[in-house]
CSV table of C-alpha atoms in Angstrom, one decimal:
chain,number,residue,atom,x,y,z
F,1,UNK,CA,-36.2,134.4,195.9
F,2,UNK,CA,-36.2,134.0,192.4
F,3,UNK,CA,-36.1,137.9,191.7
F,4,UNK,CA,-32.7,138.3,194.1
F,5,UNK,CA,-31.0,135.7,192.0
F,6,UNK,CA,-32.1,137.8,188.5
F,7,UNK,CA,-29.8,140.9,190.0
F,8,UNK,CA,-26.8,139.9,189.6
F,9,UNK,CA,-27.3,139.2,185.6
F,10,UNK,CA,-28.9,142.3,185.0
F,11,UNK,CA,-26.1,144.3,186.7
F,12,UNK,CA,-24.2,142.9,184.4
F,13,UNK,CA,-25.8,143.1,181.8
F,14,UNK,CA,-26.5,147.5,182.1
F,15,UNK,CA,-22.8,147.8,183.0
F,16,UNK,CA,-22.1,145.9,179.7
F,17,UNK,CA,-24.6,147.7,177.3
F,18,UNK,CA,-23.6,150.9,179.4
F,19,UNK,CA,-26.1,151.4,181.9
F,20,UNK,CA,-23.8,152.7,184.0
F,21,UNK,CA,-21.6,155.7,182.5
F,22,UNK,CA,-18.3,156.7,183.5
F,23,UNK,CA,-17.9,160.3,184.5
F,24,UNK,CA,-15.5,161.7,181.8
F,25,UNK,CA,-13.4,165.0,182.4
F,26,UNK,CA,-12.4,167.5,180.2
F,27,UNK,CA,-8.6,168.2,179.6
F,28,UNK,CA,-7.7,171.7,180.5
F,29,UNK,CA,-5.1,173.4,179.1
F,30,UNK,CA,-3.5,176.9,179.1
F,31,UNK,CA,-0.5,178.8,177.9
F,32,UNK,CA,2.5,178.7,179.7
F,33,UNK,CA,3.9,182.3,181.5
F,34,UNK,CA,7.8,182.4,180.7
F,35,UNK,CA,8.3,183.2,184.1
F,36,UNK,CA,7.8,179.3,185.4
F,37,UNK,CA,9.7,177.0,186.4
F,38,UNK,CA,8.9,174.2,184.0
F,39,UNK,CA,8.4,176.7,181.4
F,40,UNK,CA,12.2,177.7,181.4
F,41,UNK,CA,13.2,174.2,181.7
F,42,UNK,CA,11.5,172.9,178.7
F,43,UNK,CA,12.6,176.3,176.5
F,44,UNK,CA,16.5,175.4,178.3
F,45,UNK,CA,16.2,172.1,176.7
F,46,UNK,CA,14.9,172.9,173.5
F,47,UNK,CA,17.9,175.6,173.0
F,48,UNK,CA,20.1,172.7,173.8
F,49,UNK,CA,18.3,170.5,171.4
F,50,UNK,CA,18.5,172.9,168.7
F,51,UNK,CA,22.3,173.5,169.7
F,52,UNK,CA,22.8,169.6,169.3
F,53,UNK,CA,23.6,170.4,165.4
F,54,UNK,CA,26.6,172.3,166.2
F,55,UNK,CA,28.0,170.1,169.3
F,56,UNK,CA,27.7,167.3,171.0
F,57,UNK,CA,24.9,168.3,174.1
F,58,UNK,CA,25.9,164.9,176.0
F,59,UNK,CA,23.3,165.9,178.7
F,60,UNK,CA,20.1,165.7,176.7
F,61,UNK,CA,19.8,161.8,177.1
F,62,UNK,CA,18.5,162.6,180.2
F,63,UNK,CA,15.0,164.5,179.1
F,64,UNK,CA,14.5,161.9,176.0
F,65,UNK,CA,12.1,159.6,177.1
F,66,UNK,CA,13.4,155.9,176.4
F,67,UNK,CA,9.9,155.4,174.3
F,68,UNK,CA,10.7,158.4,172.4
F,69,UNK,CA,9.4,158.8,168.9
F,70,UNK,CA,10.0,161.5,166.5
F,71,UNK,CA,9.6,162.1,162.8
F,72,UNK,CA,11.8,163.8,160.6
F,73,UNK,CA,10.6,166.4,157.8
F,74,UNK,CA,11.1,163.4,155.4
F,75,UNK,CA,8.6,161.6,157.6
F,76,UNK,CA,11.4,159.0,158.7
F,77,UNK,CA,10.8,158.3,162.5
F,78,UNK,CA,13.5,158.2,164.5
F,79,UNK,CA,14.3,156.8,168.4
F,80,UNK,CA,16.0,158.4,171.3
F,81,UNK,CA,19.3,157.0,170.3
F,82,UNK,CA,19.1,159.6,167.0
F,83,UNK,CA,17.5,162.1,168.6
F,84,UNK,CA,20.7,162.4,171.4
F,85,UNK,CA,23.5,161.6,169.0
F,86,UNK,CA,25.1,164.7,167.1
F,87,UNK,CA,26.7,164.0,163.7
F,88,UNK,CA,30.5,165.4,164.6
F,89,UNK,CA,31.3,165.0,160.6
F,90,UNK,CA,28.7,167.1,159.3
F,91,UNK,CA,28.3,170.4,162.5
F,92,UNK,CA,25.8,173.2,161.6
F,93,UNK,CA,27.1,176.5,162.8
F,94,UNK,CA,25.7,179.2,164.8
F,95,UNK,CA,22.4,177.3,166.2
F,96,UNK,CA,19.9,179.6,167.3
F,97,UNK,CA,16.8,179.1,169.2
F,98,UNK,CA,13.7,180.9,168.0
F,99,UNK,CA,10.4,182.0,169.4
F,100,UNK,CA,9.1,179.1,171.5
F,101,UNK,CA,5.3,178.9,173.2
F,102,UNK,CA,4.7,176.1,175.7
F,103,UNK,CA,0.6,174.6,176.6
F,104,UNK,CA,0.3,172.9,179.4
F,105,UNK,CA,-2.6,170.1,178.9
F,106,UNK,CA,-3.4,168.8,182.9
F,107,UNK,CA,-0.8,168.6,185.2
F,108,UNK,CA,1.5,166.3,183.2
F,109,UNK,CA,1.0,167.0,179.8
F,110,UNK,CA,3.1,170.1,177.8
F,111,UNK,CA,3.0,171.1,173.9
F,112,UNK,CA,6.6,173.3,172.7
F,113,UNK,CA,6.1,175.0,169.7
F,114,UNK,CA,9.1,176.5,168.0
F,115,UNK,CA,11.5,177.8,165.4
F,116,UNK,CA,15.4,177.5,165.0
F,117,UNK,CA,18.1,177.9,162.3
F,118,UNK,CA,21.6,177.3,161.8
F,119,UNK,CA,23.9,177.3,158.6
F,120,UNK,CA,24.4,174.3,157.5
F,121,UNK,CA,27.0,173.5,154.6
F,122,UNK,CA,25.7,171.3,151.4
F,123,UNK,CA,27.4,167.8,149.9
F,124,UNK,CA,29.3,170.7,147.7
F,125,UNK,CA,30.6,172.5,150.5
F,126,UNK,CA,28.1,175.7,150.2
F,127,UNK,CA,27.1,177.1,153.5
F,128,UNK,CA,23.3,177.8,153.7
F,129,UNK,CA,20.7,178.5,156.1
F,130,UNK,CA,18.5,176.0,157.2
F,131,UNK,CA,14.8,176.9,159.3
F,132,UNK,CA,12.6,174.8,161.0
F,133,UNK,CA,9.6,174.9,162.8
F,134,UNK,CA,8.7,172.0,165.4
F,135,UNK,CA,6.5,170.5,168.2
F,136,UNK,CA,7.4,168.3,170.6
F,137,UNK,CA,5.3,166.8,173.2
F,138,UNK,CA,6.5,166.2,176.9
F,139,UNK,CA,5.1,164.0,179.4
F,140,UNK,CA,5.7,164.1,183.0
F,141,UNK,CA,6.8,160.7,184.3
F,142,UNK,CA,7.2,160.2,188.1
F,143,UNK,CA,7.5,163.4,188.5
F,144,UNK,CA,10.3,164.1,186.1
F,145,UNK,CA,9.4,166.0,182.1
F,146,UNK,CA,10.4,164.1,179.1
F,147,UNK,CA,10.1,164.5,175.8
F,148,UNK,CA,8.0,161.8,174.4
F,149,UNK,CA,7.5,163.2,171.0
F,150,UNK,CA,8.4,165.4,168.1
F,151,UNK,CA,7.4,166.5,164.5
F,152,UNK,CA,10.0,168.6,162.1
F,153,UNK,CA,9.1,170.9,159.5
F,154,UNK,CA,11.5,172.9,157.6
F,155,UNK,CA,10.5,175.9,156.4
F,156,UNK,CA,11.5,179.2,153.6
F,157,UNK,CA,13.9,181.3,155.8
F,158,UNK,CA,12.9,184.1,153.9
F,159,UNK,CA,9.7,185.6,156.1
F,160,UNK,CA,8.5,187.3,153.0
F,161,UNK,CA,8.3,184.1,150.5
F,162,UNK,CA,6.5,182.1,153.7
F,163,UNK,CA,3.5,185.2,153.6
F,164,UNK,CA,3.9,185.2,149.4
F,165,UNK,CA,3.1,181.6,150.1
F,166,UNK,CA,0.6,182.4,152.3
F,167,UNK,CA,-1.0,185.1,150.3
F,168,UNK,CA,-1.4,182.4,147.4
F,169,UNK,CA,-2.9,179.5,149.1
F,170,UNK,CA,-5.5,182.2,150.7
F,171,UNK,CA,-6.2,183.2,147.2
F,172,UNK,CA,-6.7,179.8,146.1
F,173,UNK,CA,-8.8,179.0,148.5
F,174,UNK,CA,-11.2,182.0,148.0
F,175,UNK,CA,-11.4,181.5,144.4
F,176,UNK,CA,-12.2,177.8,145.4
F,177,UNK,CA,-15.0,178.9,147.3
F,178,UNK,CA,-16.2,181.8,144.4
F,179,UNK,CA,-16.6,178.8,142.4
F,180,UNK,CA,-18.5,176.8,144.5
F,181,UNK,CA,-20.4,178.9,145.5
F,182,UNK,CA,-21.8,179.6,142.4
F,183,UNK,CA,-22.7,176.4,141.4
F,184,UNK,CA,-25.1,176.0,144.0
C-alpha cells in the first residue's frame, strides 16, 4: 500500500525534471508560387503599402495588425497608427513596387521580402530617389492575414555601387581570412 501512495510523487517528480518529453515538430516552410491566392494578396498589399508615400491608401488599416510593430531604418519602432497614416505635406512621387518573394512558415505564418522606390524631395526642395529593401512578417489570425511586423532598410539605388560594395566587403573578408590563416 505504501508503494501506490509513492506514485503519485514520482510522477511528478519525472514530469518535472522531464521524464516525460513533449513531442516537438519542425516548422516547414516553402516559397510561395505567384499564382496563389494569399500570395497575390500579400504582394497587393505590399504595392499599396509602398504606394502609401504618395497617397493616402485609407484601406490598409485593415491588414495592420492592432499589435503591430515595425522599425524604421533609423531603428525607431513605430505602431500601426504610423504605419497607416500617410504624411499629405511631404508625398513621394511615382511609388513603385519591386521584386517581392513570399515564404510561407506552417499554415499561418508568411515572410515578404521586397524592394520599392519613389522620388522623394529633400528639406531644400531637391527631388531624389529613395530605395528600400524590407521584410515584413504576416500572421494569420482567425482566419484573416495581417501584418504583424516589419524591418526597413534603405539601400544605394545605384545597382552597381551596392555590388562595388559588395565586391569590397568580400575582399575584406578574404584578406581577413589570408591573415588568419596564417597565424595558425
Amino acid at each position: 500500500m505504501k508503494l501506490l501512495s509513492n506514485i503519485p510523487i514520482f510522477a511528478l517528480a519525472l514530469s518535472l525534471i522531464g521524464g516525460f518529453p513533449l513531442p516537438s515538430v519542425a516548422q516547414e516552410s516553402r516559397s510561395g508560387s505567384p499564382d496563389e491566392d494569399t500570395v497575390k494578396f500579400i504582394k497587393a498589399v505590399e504595392a499599396k503599402w509602398a504606394s502609401s508615400a504618395c497617397g493616402p491608401q485609407p484601406d490598409l488599416k485593415d491588414v495592420f495588425a492592432d499589435d503591430f510593430q515595425g522599425t524604421s531604418p533609423t531603428g525607431r519602432r513605430y505602431g500601426k497608427e504610423e504605419a497607416i497614416t500617410t504624411d499629405t505635406k511631404s508625398l513621394s512621387r511615382d511609388c513603385q513596387l519591386g521584386e517581392v518573394k513570399v515564404r510561407f512558415f506552417g499554415d499561418s505564418i508568411a515572410i515578404a521580402y521586397g524592394a520599392e522606390n519613389s522620388m522623394i524631395k529633400d528639406n531644400n526642395g531637391k527631388e531624389t530617389k529613395s530605395c528600400w529593401v524590407w521584410t515584413d512578417t504576416w500572421l494569420k489570425r482567425a482566419g484573416k492575414w495581417q501584418i504583424v511586423a516589419a524591418q526597413d532598410t534603405i539601400v544605394p539605388c545605384n545597382p552597381q555601387a551596392v555590388l562595388r560594395a559588395l565586391d569590397y566587403r568580400l575582399l575584406a573578408r578574404s584578406v581577413t581570412q589570408e591573415s588568419l590563416n596564417t597565424l595558425v
